[in-house]
Amino acid sequence: MFLPSIAAFLVGLVLGAFLPYLPLLILSLAILASGASTILERVGRLTVRLGVLLCASLAAGVLYWTVFAWATAGSPLAEVAGPDPVLVVGQVVEPVRYAPDRAIVVLDVRGLRKAGQGEAAGGGQQARGRVRLTWREPDLTLKPGDSVSFTTRLRPPSGTVNPGGFDYGAYLRRQGVDAVAFLAGPGQIVRRPEDPASLRWGLWRTSEGWRAQIRRAAIATLQGPALGIYLGIIVGDSGYLTQTVRDAFMATGTVHILSISGSHLGLIAFLSFWIVKGACRLLPASWFLALTRRVTPTRLAAALTALPVSFYTLLAGAEVATVRSLIMILLFLLAVWLGREEQLVLTLAFAALIILLHDPRALFDISFQLSYCSVLALALVLRWRVRRDEAPAADSSGTSRMARWLRGYGWITGGVTLATAPLVAYHFNQVAWLGLVANLIVVPLAGFLLVPLGLGSAVWILLSGRESLAAGWLNQTCLDLLSQVVTWIARVPGAEWHVASPAIPAVAAFYVMLALALRTAGSQTIRGISTLGLTLLLGWWIWSPRPASDGDTVRVAFLDVGQGDACVLELPDGRVILIDGGAVHETLDMGRAVVAPYLWDRGIRSLDAVIGTHPQLDHVGGLAGVLRSFRVSRFWSNGVQRNEPFYRRLMEALRDRGVSERVAESGQEFLDEGPCRILALNPPPRSGGNLVVESGSALNNLSIVTRLDCGPHSFLFTADVEAEALARLLARRDSSRARVLKVPHHGARSSLDEQWIERSGAEVAIVSVGSRNPYGHPAPEVLTAYEKRGIRMYRTDRDGAVTVVARLSSSPFEVRRARELVPRPVPVNRSMWIAERENLRRFWEQWRGTI
């Protein structure tokens, strides 16, 4: 009775999350659920008591989400602060996350004052809200409970909006973050006198002191990938991991090892439980007998195991995902104490209920979904194995035991991989098939060697107060071994197999068929059909075919990559051209985070040409990641070389992939044949080899400008050209004419030429620009110049990705905006049905990826 009720409550939470957008549908589903319950009661398939309980649990879930969402509604903190710098007074409320040159601080704001007003002046606003602060080159070690003040600009959380893409701004808002801020340089934060209320942070402040001590010792002892891996698996600091290490672990399906999760806590719990029970067996007979009169070894092991697991959680900073795993393990230990360890599924359900009562938004968090899906699969596989292996094995030799262990581990790994495959594909565009083998090596190495060794070294640091890790050479050697093993496995051909994100209805169908296929009491026919459906669905996801080209449709997507450019051209004959790839930042690569997922979702695994318009960070920074993830036939540049890290990474990626660099100039044709023509209009022809240009304006005016002509449709891609290059284009007869125009240089004043705009004859203009960028792009006068000529304007900072779809056989074309697919709350008025129908269309188009 408990399990169905908890399941109904969880379903109610899901329905409550969609209630603001689909109220009529949710109401209809609730009525259908009530009617179905009544019918099942009448035919004797459901008791009245259970039916009432299920309906009440469903309604309670909907109501709980609604009340929670109302009570935790975001604060307009950034709007209150305004566009100018303000003095922020707040309190650190989460463990600080560190990287080599920055710290991420989350704090609750207690008040705001105008910059320069000073605290003694008074008159500050008693604003409330939560801020996520990125502080570069910090010179203070902050702890939870610290009261601080600093001066900065507050901005609302923002992210890129692309079809099927990850919206970082929405993610931060779900985490309760109301504003973001940035500081650079030491001395930017002032620690205020200690607040008496900070005493309640005593345990968290102590654990943060432990983490800082261990972090300093690790930095002084370890180097290379070993440092990042150690800090990730011991104190939960993932900021020291390089992207190369992350990629290798991601490709092998072992990325869960790099951050403290349920698997780490589970291994510590297993080792502790095994050690305590083993120690009990080694006691003298009289001691053992005296012990068993009071408590059994199993119950003692369960009680004592809670201590190291809780300590490990504190050492990891008590992150939300780690605390969730701790709750799950503690409830399982309680079940062992009560002699109910066989009811693992019910224990998991109670753990999920406790966590979701605290914060129902966790239901849509990827860490929650993956951890609970993994543990549920583990529980089901173990229960199936126990029932299947009830009879004792006749052969008890070491070889036989090892074979049974390998079979059992294979079943567990396979079950977890299968159960999490839809979630991994949906969130990461990947099928980690290699994890079936890699986890067999990596998990025992990490769980039984690296984590105990690392924890032992950490505890020694805390007890001895030393400034370096004990057995540092051994930690370095073992961690390097892990890194080398994973890197070697990641080089297996096809290890990094990327797929299109499956649609939500398909994911739901997968789990329904999986449940039907595993039902022992179900019909053999139903199980067979479900198994066949699962196989076909998995095969389709792994294949992820590209929609067949109809020979008539051209599709041009101006992706939202923040302050930068990235355009994907899908031509009627199936060829795909990429123009620029956005920027690469310290923690965000637009090529990997935006461009690559968009291409995978479109079923694209190879590019016929990549055009890097000019070597500036916001245009070609992300191309290195794209080149390493896709087969590229040709790469075109403007021939300018730069001595910058992002340019060197791009050249290295070209060399590694065996792609030669070709230099484009005015008059260059990029396509040899086909229904479309792509012509370079800039830079002008020149003699000699590659150039080295450092001036920003000169570099912009040497950008590759291209025009795409497909039947009655024409598109002009202007990169960052300024007045000088626009004058050259203007001198070329009709070369600037295009129906769709990308506004030069993100709408900068230096790229405004009203005569050129008039000559272009554009019907639609797109500005690729980042939200609240420091350059003031697009300039108001630039927007006015286009709008007064009747040109429809679109901006990626407001509209998200903008996609133009046209057919060679007809003159009209369609403009689609990714922002238009974001659902909106339905107003309670006569237009409810119209608004809800629009939301249904948005959800359906999101799931189908039709934009």
mmCIF file of N, CA and C in Angstrom, residues 189 221 282 371 433 463 536 760 813 826:
data_model
loop_
_atom_site.group_PDB
_atom_site.id
_atom_site.type_symbol
_atom_site.label_atom_id
_atom_site.label_comp_id
_atom_site.label_asym_id
_atom_site.label_seq_id
_atom_site.Cartn_x
_atom_site.Cartn_y
_atom_site.Cartn_z
ATOM 1 N N ILE A 189 36.131 41.207 -1.814
ATOM 2 C CA ILE A 189 35.115 40.841 -0.827
ATOM 3 C C ILE A 189 35.631 41.185 0.557
ATOM 4 N N THR A 221 51.026 18.389 -3.177
ATOM 5 C CA THR A 221 51.575 17.044 -3.342
ATOM 6 C C THR A 221 51.388 16.484 -4.743
ATOM 7 N N LEU A 282 36.272 -12.113 14.298
ATOM 8 C CA LEU A 282 37.611 -12.335 14.830
ATOM 9 C C LEU A 282 37.680 -12.174 16.343
ATOM 10 N N SER A 371 20.843 8.956 -10.340
ATOM 11 C CA SER A 371 21.190 8.200 -9.139
ATOM 12 C C SER A 371 20.077 7.251 -8.746
ATOM 13 N N TRP A 433 28.018 2.866 -24.298
ATOM 14 C CA TRP A 433 28.054 1.415 -24.394
ATOM 15 C C TRP A 433 29.350 0.831 -23.835
ATOM 16 N N LEU A 463 44.442 14.720 11.124
ATOM 17 C CA LEU A 463 44.929 14.320 12.441
ATOM 18 C C LEU A 463 46.329 14.852 12.720
ATOM 19 N N LEU A 536 13.933 -2.360 -30.680
ATOM 20 C CA LEU A 536 13.779 -1.444 -31.818
ATOM 21 C C LEU A 536 14.029 0.007 -31.407
ATOM 22 N N SER A 760 21.000 46.319 -49.819
ATOM 23 C CA SER A 760 20.866 44.876 -49.573
ATOM 24 C C SER A 760 19.485 44.346 -49.943
ATOM 25 N N PHE A 813 9.215 32.125 -47.299
ATOM 26 C CA PHE A 813 10.025 31.340 -46.359
ATOM 27 C C PHE A 813 9.483 31.564 -44.948
ATOM 28 N N VAL A 826 -0.664 29.620 -18.351
ATOM 29 C CA VAL A 826 -1.965 29.854 -18.974
ATOM 30 C C VAL A 826 -2.786 30.794 -18.102
#
